[in-house]
PDB file of C-alpha atoms in Angstrom:
ATOM      1  CA  LYS C1333       1.476  -8.586 -17.935  1.00  0.00           C
ATOM      2  CA  ASN C1334       2.137  -6.100 -15.133  1.00  0.00           C
ATOM      3  CA  GLU C1335      -0.380  -3.298 -14.987  1.00  0.00           C
ATOM      4  CA  VAL C1336       2.091  -1.031 -13.187  1.00  0.00           C
ATOM      5  CA  GLU C1337       5.725  -0.958 -14.241  1.00  0.00           C
ATOM      6  CA  GLN C1338       8.465   0.969 -12.488  1.00  0.00           C
ATOM      7  CA  SER C1339      11.962   1.809 -13.564  1.00  0.00           C
ATOM      8  CA  PRO C1340      14.631   1.478 -12.557  1.00  0.00           C
ATOM      9  CA  GLN C1341      14.310  -1.488 -10.193  1.00  0.00           C
ATOM     10  CA  ASN C1342      17.408  -0.370  -8.311  1.00  0.00           C
ATOM     11  CA  LEU C1343      19.115   2.983  -8.166  1.00  0.00           C
ATOM     12  CA  THR C1344      22.275   3.973  -6.348  1.00  0.00           C
ATOM     13  CA  ALA C1345      23.344   7.597  -6.348  1.00  0.00           C
ATOM     14  CA  GLN C1346      25.580   9.990  -4.498  1.00  0.00           C
ATOM     15  CA  GLU C1347      24.261  12.458  -1.963  1.00  0.00           C
ATOM     16  CA  GLY C1348      23.078  15.622  -3.652  1.00  0.00           C
ATOM     17  CA  GLU C1349      22.134  14.040  -6.950  1.00  0.00           C
ATOM     18  CA  PHE C1350      18.791  14.637  -8.630  1.00  0.00           C
ATOM     19  CA  ILE C1351      16.786  11.405  -8.642  1.00  0.00           C
ATOM     20  CA  THR C1352      14.049  10.357 -11.057  1.00  0.00           C
ATOM     21  CA  ILE C1353      11.904   7.248 -10.691  1.00  0.00           C
ATOM     22  CA  ASN C1354       9.427   6.376 -13.414  1.00  0.00           C
ATOM     23  CA  CYS C1355       6.082   4.634 -13.393  1.00  0.00           C
ATOM     24  CA  SER C1356       3.992   3.489 -16.354  1.00  0.00           C
ATOM     25  CA  TYR C1357       0.575   1.924 -16.110  1.00  0.00           C
ATOM     26  CA  SER C1358      -1.765   0.267 -18.553  1.00  0.00           C
ATOM     27  CA  VAL C1359      -5.188   0.649 -16.919  1.00  0.00           C
ATOM     28  CA  GLY C1360      -7.601   3.529 -16.553  1.00  0.00           C
ATOM     29  CA  ILE C1361      -7.084   5.191 -13.219  1.00  0.00           C
ATOM     30  CA  SER C1362      -8.810   7.568 -10.851  1.00  0.00           C
ATOM     31  CA  ALA C1363      -5.574   8.369  -9.016  1.00  0.00           C
ATOM     32  CA  LEU C1364      -1.913   7.443  -8.784  1.00  0.00           C
ATOM     33  CA  HIS C1365      -0.076   7.088  -5.508  1.00  0.00           C
ATOM     34  CA  TRP C1366       3.595   7.310  -4.689  1.00  0.00           C
ATOM     35  CA  LEU C1367       4.568   5.598  -1.467  1.00  0.00           C
ATOM     36  CA  GLN C1368       7.754   5.048   0.452  1.00  0.00           C
ATOM     37  CA  GLN C1369       8.594   1.783   2.167  1.00  0.00           C
ATOM     38  CA  HIS C1370      11.272   1.877   4.813  1.00  0.00           C
ATOM     39  CA  PRO C1371      13.705  -0.986   5.463  1.00  0.00           C
ATOM     40  CA  GLY C1372      11.614  -2.027   8.467  1.00  0.00           C
ATOM     41  CA  GLY C1373       8.612  -2.472   6.185  1.00  0.00           C
ATOM     42  CA  GLY C1374       6.463   0.521   7.091  1.00  0.00           C
ATOM     43  CA  ILE C1375       4.645   2.252   4.237  1.00  0.00           C
ATOM     44  CA  VAL C1376       4.127   5.989   4.034  1.00  0.00           C
ATOM     45  CA  SER C1377       2.032   7.747   1.440  1.00  0.00           C
ATOM     46  CA  LEU C1378       3.994  10.501  -0.293  1.00  0.00           C
ATOM     47  CA  PHE C1379       1.656  11.730  -2.980  1.00  0.00           C
ATOM     48  CA  MET C1380      -1.680  11.050  -4.489  1.00  0.00           C
ATOM     49  CA  LEU C1381      -2.347  12.710  -7.807  1.00  0.00           C
ATOM     50  CA  SER C1382      -4.709  12.507 -10.722  1.00  0.00           C
ATOM     51  CA  SER C1383      -3.271  15.290 -12.884  1.00  0.00           C
ATOM     52  CA  GLY C1384      -0.401  17.723 -13.143  1.00  0.00           C
ATOM     53  CA  LYS C1385       2.253  18.042 -10.508  1.00  0.00           C
ATOM     54  CA  LYS C1386       2.635  18.065  -6.729  1.00  0.00           C
ATOM     55  CA  LYS C1387       5.536  19.116  -4.543  1.00  0.00           C
ATOM     56  CA  HIS C1388       6.385  18.384  -0.919  1.00  0.00           C
ATOM     57  CA  GLY C1389       9.740  19.711   0.174  1.00  0.00           C
ATOM     58  CA  ARG C1390      12.387  18.048  -1.982  1.00  0.00           C
ATOM     59  CA  LEU C1391       9.935  15.626  -3.568  1.00  0.00           C
ATOM     60  CA  ILE C1392       8.087  16.331  -6.791  1.00  0.00           C
ATOM     61  CA  ALA C1393       5.574  14.048  -8.498  1.00  0.00           C
ATOM     62  CA  THR C1394       4.208  14.507 -11.985  1.00  0.00           C
ATOM     63  CA  ILE C1395       1.668  12.620 -13.994  1.00  0.00           C
ATOM     64  CA  ASN C1396       0.762  12.554 -17.671  1.00  0.00           C
ATOM     65  CA  ILE C1397      -2.648  10.949 -17.979  1.00  0.00           C
ATOM     66  CA  GLN C1398      -2.555  10.753 -21.774  1.00  0.00           C
ATOM     67  CA  GLU C1399       0.767   8.917 -21.745  1.00  0.00           C
ATOM     68  CA  LYS C1400      -0.119   6.892 -18.635  1.00  0.00           C
ATOM     69  CA  HIS C1401       3.133   7.831 -17.025  1.00  0.00           C
ATOM     70  CA  SER C1402       4.249   9.367 -13.760  1.00  0.00           C
ATOM     71  CA  SER C1403       7.607  10.392 -12.362  1.00  0.00           C
ATOM     72  CA  LEU C1404       8.848  10.940  -8.847  1.00  0.00           C
ATOM     73  CA  HIS C1405      11.778  13.315  -8.479  1.00  0.00           C
ATOM     74  CA  ILE C1406      13.974  13.904  -5.461  1.00  0.00           C
ATOM     75  CA  THR C1407      16.119  17.026  -5.454  1.00  0.00           C
ATOM     76  CA  ALA C1408      19.311  17.312  -3.383  1.00  0.00           C
ATOM     77  CA  SER C1409      19.094  13.650  -2.395  1.00  0.00           C
ATOM     78  CA  HIS C1410      20.235  12.620   1.064  1.00  0.00           C
ATOM     79  CA  PRO C1411      21.127   9.225   2.587  1.00  0.00           C
ATOM     80  CA  ARG C1412      17.914   9.359   4.632  1.00  0.00           C
ATOM     81  CA  ASP C1413      15.997   9.199   1.326  1.00  0.00           C
ATOM     82  CA  SER C1414      17.220   5.613   0.954  1.00  0.00           C
ATOM     83  CA  ALA C1415      14.112   3.446   0.792  1.00  0.00           C
ATOM     84  CA  VAL C1416      11.892   1.597  -1.646  1.00  0.00           C
ATOM     85  CA  TYR C1417       9.630   3.920  -3.632  1.00  0.00           C
ATOM     86  CA  ILE C1418       6.437   2.385  -4.891  1.00  0.00           C
ATOM     87  CA  CYS C1419       3.960   3.544  -7.483  1.00  0.00           C
ATOM     88  CA  ALA C1420       0.386   2.311  -7.093  1.00  0.00           C
ATOM     89  CA  VAL C1421      -2.719   3.137  -9.099  1.00  0.00           C
ATOM     90  CA  MET C1422      -6.355   3.202  -8.100  1.00  0.00           C
ATOM     91  CA  GLY C1423      -8.365   1.827 -10.996  1.00  0.00           C
ATOM     92  CA  ASP C1424     -11.281   3.820 -12.339  1.00  0.00           C
ATOM     93  CA  SER C1425     -13.634   0.859 -12.110  1.00  0.00           C
ATOM     94  CA  ASN C1426     -12.879  -0.552  -8.692  1.00  0.00           C
ATOM     95  CA  TYR C1427     -11.515   0.284  -5.277  1.00  0.00           C
ATOM     96  CA  GLN C1428      -8.320  -1.719  -5.620  1.00  0.00           C
ATOM     97  CA  LEU C1429      -4.853  -0.233  -5.431  1.00  0.00           C
ATOM     98  CA  ILE C1430      -2.631  -1.943  -7.993  1.00  0.00           C
ATOM     99  CA  TRP C1431       0.986  -1.815  -6.864  1.00  0.00           C
ATOM    100  CA  GLY C1432       4.239  -1.629  -8.736  1.00  0.00           C
ATOM    101  CA  ALA C1433       7.213  -3.685  -7.685  1.00  0.00           C
ATOM    102  CA  GLY C1434       9.040  -0.687  -6.272  1.00  0.00           C
ATOM    103  CA  THR C1435      12.354   1.036  -6.894  1.00  0.00           C
ATOM    104  CA  LYS C1436      15.044   0.455  -4.316  1.00  0.00           C
ATOM    105  CA  LEU C1437      16.948   3.708  -3.871  1.00  0.00           C
ATOM    106  CA  ILE C1438      20.275   3.938  -2.086  1.00  0.00           C
ATOM    107  CA  ILE C1439      21.868   7.332  -1.564  1.00  0.00           C
ATOM    108  CA  LYS C1440      25.522   7.158  -0.600  1.00  0.00           C
ATOM    109  CA  PRO C1441      27.091   9.917   1.509  1.00  0.00           C
TER     110      PRO C1441
ATOM    111  CA  GLU H1253      -1.072  13.167  14.315  1.00  0.00           C
ATOM    112  CA  PRO H1254      -3.628  10.365  14.000  1.00  0.00           C
ATOM    113  CA  GLU H1255      -2.244   7.056  12.868  1.00  0.00           C
ATOM    114  CA  VAL H1256      -3.321   3.545  11.983  1.00  0.00           C
ATOM    115  CA  THR H1257      -2.176   0.952  14.489  1.00  0.00           C
ATOM    116  CA  GLN H1258      -1.870  -2.795  14.098  1.00  0.00           C
ATOM    117  CA  THR H1259      -1.420  -5.630  16.558  1.00  0.00           C
ATOM    118  CA  PRO H1260       0.457  -7.814  16.953  1.00  0.00           C
ATOM    119  CA  SER H1261       3.605  -6.645  15.206  1.00  0.00           C
ATOM    120  CA  HIS H1262       4.687 -10.239  14.714  1.00  0.00           C
ATOM    121  CA  GLN H1263       2.595 -13.402  14.883  1.00  0.00           C
ATOM    122  CA  VAL H1264       3.957 -16.904  14.630  1.00  0.00           C
ATOM    123  CA  THR H1265       1.445 -19.685  14.139  1.00  0.00           C
ATOM    124  CA  GLN H1266       1.332 -23.287  13.112  1.00  0.00           C
ATOM    125  CA  MET H1267      -0.141 -24.403   9.813  1.00  0.00           C
ATOM    126  CA  GLY H1268      -3.856 -25.018  10.119  1.00  0.00           C
ATOM    127  CA  GLN H1269      -4.366 -22.609  12.992  1.00  0.00           C
ATOM    128  CA  GLU H1270      -6.637 -19.600  12.867  1.00  0.00           C
ATOM    129  CA  VAL H1271      -5.169 -16.128  13.279  1.00  0.00           C
ATOM    130  CA  ILE H1272      -6.774 -12.753  13.772  1.00  0.00           C
ATOM    131  CA  LEU H1273      -4.877  -9.641  12.811  1.00  0.00           C
ATOM    132  CA  ARG H1274      -6.109  -6.452  14.367  1.00  0.00           C
ATOM    133  CA  CYS H1275      -6.127  -2.890  13.136  1.00  0.00           C
ATOM    134  CA  VAL H1276      -7.361   0.375  14.562  1.00  0.00           C
ATOM    135  CA  PRO H1277      -7.993   2.775  11.660  1.00  0.00           C
ATOM    136  CA  ILE H1278      -7.971   6.541  11.985  1.00  0.00           C
ATOM    137  CA  SER H1279     -11.148   7.468  13.799  1.00  0.00           C
ATOM    138  CA  ASN H1280     -12.953   9.586  11.193  1.00  0.00           C
ATOM    139  CA  HIS H1281     -12.037   7.369   8.261  1.00  0.00           C
ATOM    140  CA  LEU H1282     -14.731   5.453   6.444  1.00  0.00           C
ATOM    141  CA  TYR H1283     -12.867   3.018   4.193  1.00  0.00           C
ATOM    142  CA  PHE H1284     -10.603   0.268   5.402  1.00  0.00           C
ATOM    143  CA  TYR H1285      -8.247  -1.987   3.512  1.00  0.00           C
ATOM    144  CA  TRP H1286      -6.043  -5.008   3.984  1.00  0.00           C
ATOM    145  CA  TYR H1287      -2.959  -5.662   1.897  1.00  0.00           C
ATOM    146  CA  ARG H1288      -0.294  -8.296   2.078  1.00  0.00           C
ATOM    147  CA  GLN H1289       3.327  -8.406   1.010  1.00  0.00           C
ATOM    148  CA  ILE H1290       5.091 -11.724   0.708  1.00  0.00           C
ATOM    149  CA  LEU H1291       8.806 -11.316   1.400  1.00  0.00           C
ATOM    150  CA  GLY H1292      10.581  -9.952  -1.635  1.00  0.00           C
ATOM    151  CA  GLN H1293       7.378  -9.412  -3.609  1.00  0.00           C
ATOM    152  CA  LYS H1294       5.107  -6.502  -4.354  1.00  0.00           C
ATOM    153  CA  VAL H1295       2.259  -5.414  -2.144  1.00  0.00           C
ATOM    154  CA  GLU H1296      -1.071  -7.026  -3.078  1.00  0.00           C
ATOM    155  CA  PHE H1297      -4.588  -5.800  -2.416  1.00  0.00           C
ATOM    156  CA  LEU H1298      -6.750  -8.179  -0.390  1.00  0.00           C
ATOM    157  CA  VAL H1299      -9.978  -6.425   0.483  1.00  0.00           C
ATOM    158  CA  SER H1300     -11.668  -3.082   1.015  1.00  0.00           C
ATOM    159  CA  PHE H1301     -14.466  -2.492   3.496  1.00  0.00           C
ATOM    160  CA  TYR H1302     -17.071   0.232   3.833  1.00  0.00           C
ATOM    161  CA  ASN H1303     -20.267   0.627   5.794  1.00  0.00           C
ATOM    162  CA  ASN H1304     -19.842  -2.758   7.431  1.00  0.00           C
ATOM    163  CA  GLU H1305     -19.472  -4.712   4.263  1.00  0.00           C
ATOM    164  CA  ILE H1306     -16.847  -5.721   1.754  1.00  0.00           C
ATOM    165  CA  SER H1307     -16.576  -3.275  -1.156  1.00  0.00           C
ATOM    166  CA  GLU H1308     -14.001  -5.122  -3.218  1.00  0.00           C
ATOM    167  CA  LYS H1309     -11.924  -8.224  -2.809  1.00  0.00           C
ATOM    168  CA  SER H1310      -9.132  -9.736  -4.829  1.00  0.00           C
ATOM    169  CA  GLU H1311      -8.716 -13.298  -6.031  1.00  0.00           C
ATOM    170  CA  ILE H1312      -6.395 -13.872  -3.096  1.00  0.00           C
ATOM    171  CA  PHE H1313      -9.214 -13.169  -0.636  1.00  0.00           C
ATOM    172  CA  ASP H1314     -10.810 -16.591  -0.733  1.00  0.00           C
ATOM    173  CA  ASP H1315     -13.039 -18.372   1.769  1.00  0.00           C
ATOM    174  CA  GLN H1316     -10.261 -18.768   4.315  1.00  0.00           C
ATOM    175  CA  PHE H1317     -10.188 -15.004   4.810  1.00  0.00           C
ATOM    176  CA  SER H1318     -12.778 -12.819   6.473  1.00  0.00           C
ATOM    177  CA  VAL H1319     -12.924  -9.261   7.739  1.00  0.00           C
ATOM    178  CA  GLU H1320     -14.968  -7.711  10.463  1.00  0.00           C
ATOM    179  CA  ARG H1321     -15.470  -4.440  12.254  1.00  0.00           C
ATOM    180  CA  PRO H1322     -16.535  -5.845  15.606  1.00  0.00           C
ATOM    181  CA  ASP H1323     -16.880  -2.454  17.287  1.00  0.00           C
ATOM    182  CA  GLY H1324     -16.497   1.206  16.440  1.00  0.00           C
ATOM    183  CA  SER H1325     -12.723   1.148  16.390  1.00  0.00           C
ATOM    184  CA  ASN H1326     -11.264  -2.218  15.429  1.00  0.00           C
ATOM    185  CA  PHE H1327     -10.988  -3.762  11.974  1.00  0.00           C
ATOM    186  CA  THR H1328      -9.861  -7.375  11.868  1.00  0.00           C
ATOM    187  CA  LEU H1329      -8.594  -9.839   9.294  1.00  0.00           C
ATOM    188  CA  LYS H1330      -9.158 -13.489  10.129  1.00  0.00           C
ATOM    189  CA  ILE H1331      -7.365 -16.303   8.383  1.00  0.00           C
ATOM    190  CA  ARG H1332      -9.215 -19.489   9.216  1.00  0.00           C
ATOM    191  CA  SER H1333      -6.752 -22.249   8.497  1.00  0.00           C
ATOM    192  CA  THR H1334      -3.323 -20.839   7.829  1.00  0.00           C
ATOM    193  CA  LYS H1335      -1.049 -22.246   5.168  1.00  0.00           C
ATOM    194  CA  LEU H1336       2.681 -21.841   4.768  1.00  0.00           C
ATOM    195  CA  GLU H1337       2.095 -19.511   1.832  1.00  0.00           C
ATOM    196  CA  ASP H1338       0.137 -17.119   4.067  1.00  0.00           C
ATOM    197  CA  SER H1339       3.435 -16.055   5.608  1.00  0.00           C
ATOM    198  CA  ALA H1340       3.712 -12.377   4.745  1.00  0.00           C
ATOM    199  CA  MET H1341       3.506  -8.859   6.076  1.00  0.00           C
ATOM    200  CA  TYR H1342      -0.104  -7.752   6.364  1.00  0.00           C
ATOM    201  CA  PHE H1343      -0.858  -4.052   6.172  1.00  0.00           C
ATOM    202  CA  CYS H1344      -4.050  -2.349   7.188  1.00  0.00           C
ATOM    203  CA  ALA H1345      -4.934   1.044   5.733  1.00  0.00           C
ATOM    204  CA  SER H1346      -7.744   3.528   6.056  1.00  0.00           C
ATOM    205  CA  SER H1347      -8.957   6.539   4.115  1.00  0.00           C
ATOM    206  CA  GLU H1348     -11.629   9.172   4.406  1.00  0.00           C
ATOM    207  CA  ALA H1349     -13.221   7.990   1.182  1.00  0.00           C
ATOM    208  CA  SER H1350     -12.584   5.634  -1.665  1.00  0.00           C
ATOM    209  CA  GLY H1351     -10.913   6.191  -4.999  1.00  0.00           C
ATOM    210  CA  LYS H1352     -14.234   6.288  -6.771  1.00  0.00           C
ATOM    211  CA  THR H1353     -15.429   9.453  -5.131  1.00  0.00           C
ATOM    212  CA  ILE H1354     -14.683  12.796  -6.671  1.00  0.00           C
ATOM    213  CA  GLY H1355     -11.013  13.299  -5.887  1.00  0.00           C
ATOM    214  CA  SER H1356      -9.338  10.215  -4.532  1.00  0.00           C
ATOM    215  CA  TYR H1357      -8.235  10.176  -0.953  1.00  0.00           C
ATOM    216  CA  GLU H1358      -4.902   9.168   0.507  1.00  0.00           C
ATOM    217  CA  GLN H1359      -4.637   5.899   2.314  1.00  0.00           C
ATOM    218  CA  TYR H1360      -2.870   5.824   5.648  1.00  0.00           C
ATOM    219  CA  PHE H1361      -1.041   2.638   6.461  1.00  0.00           C
ATOM    220  CA  GLY H1362      -0.401   0.825   9.674  1.00  0.00           C
ATOM    221  CA  PRO H1363       3.060  -0.502  10.510  1.00  0.00           C
ATOM    222  CA  GLY H1364       2.106  -4.038   9.487  1.00  0.00           C
ATOM    223  CA  THR H1365       1.871  -7.437  11.132  1.00  0.00           C
ATOM    224  CA  ARG H1366       4.461  -9.968  10.127  1.00  0.00           C
ATOM    225  CA  LEU H1367       2.764 -13.360  10.002  1.00  0.00           C
ATOM    226  CA  THR H1368       4.968 -16.427  10.037  1.00  0.00           C
ATOM    227  CA  VAL H1369       3.297 -19.790   9.470  1.00  0.00           C
ATOM    228  CA  THR H1370       5.399 -22.803  10.436  1.00  0.00           C
TER     229      THR H1370
END
């Protein structure tokens, strides 16, 4: 059983569309991370949150602790947003980041 | 902006050989991590390290693996006798503090070392 589930696995959209990627988890957490992995493999941390909502530019991340669910939204999507977006949770009983399988996003011009 | 660096970017080795992957974490960070990603699979936690000792390790991190902070800047992952299944991208990360402190801290990732075992 996967402790972190993401949906969808793949998402293709047109430039300008509003994008939503979902993450559900089954363990107690101290924080949830959203990360971006570029085609070359590099990983960049986008957000780390333990409650509520955070916004950076066109990216918005929300988390509902009671429902064990988080969403990552991208407004006015652009081809440069094309990447794999990964949800990972830090358990509340250890130091280990548990990773989701990622959502591969392709934004077409 | 400070960044985590890793060397080499790509390492090819023969099965049974020892490899050392090197990382230079961000200078004021206290926690260091190694992750691996087998091609086409999800990223997996290997080990976390704080105050010169291992804080947590996963089931993957068996006796063939070891980590060390040999000086004030480097953080290394050693694989003693490589196997074909060790072929993967290995990422180092660092953070100011761990997830268990009040308010978790972001982890900053290096660009990765692609290890190919032949």
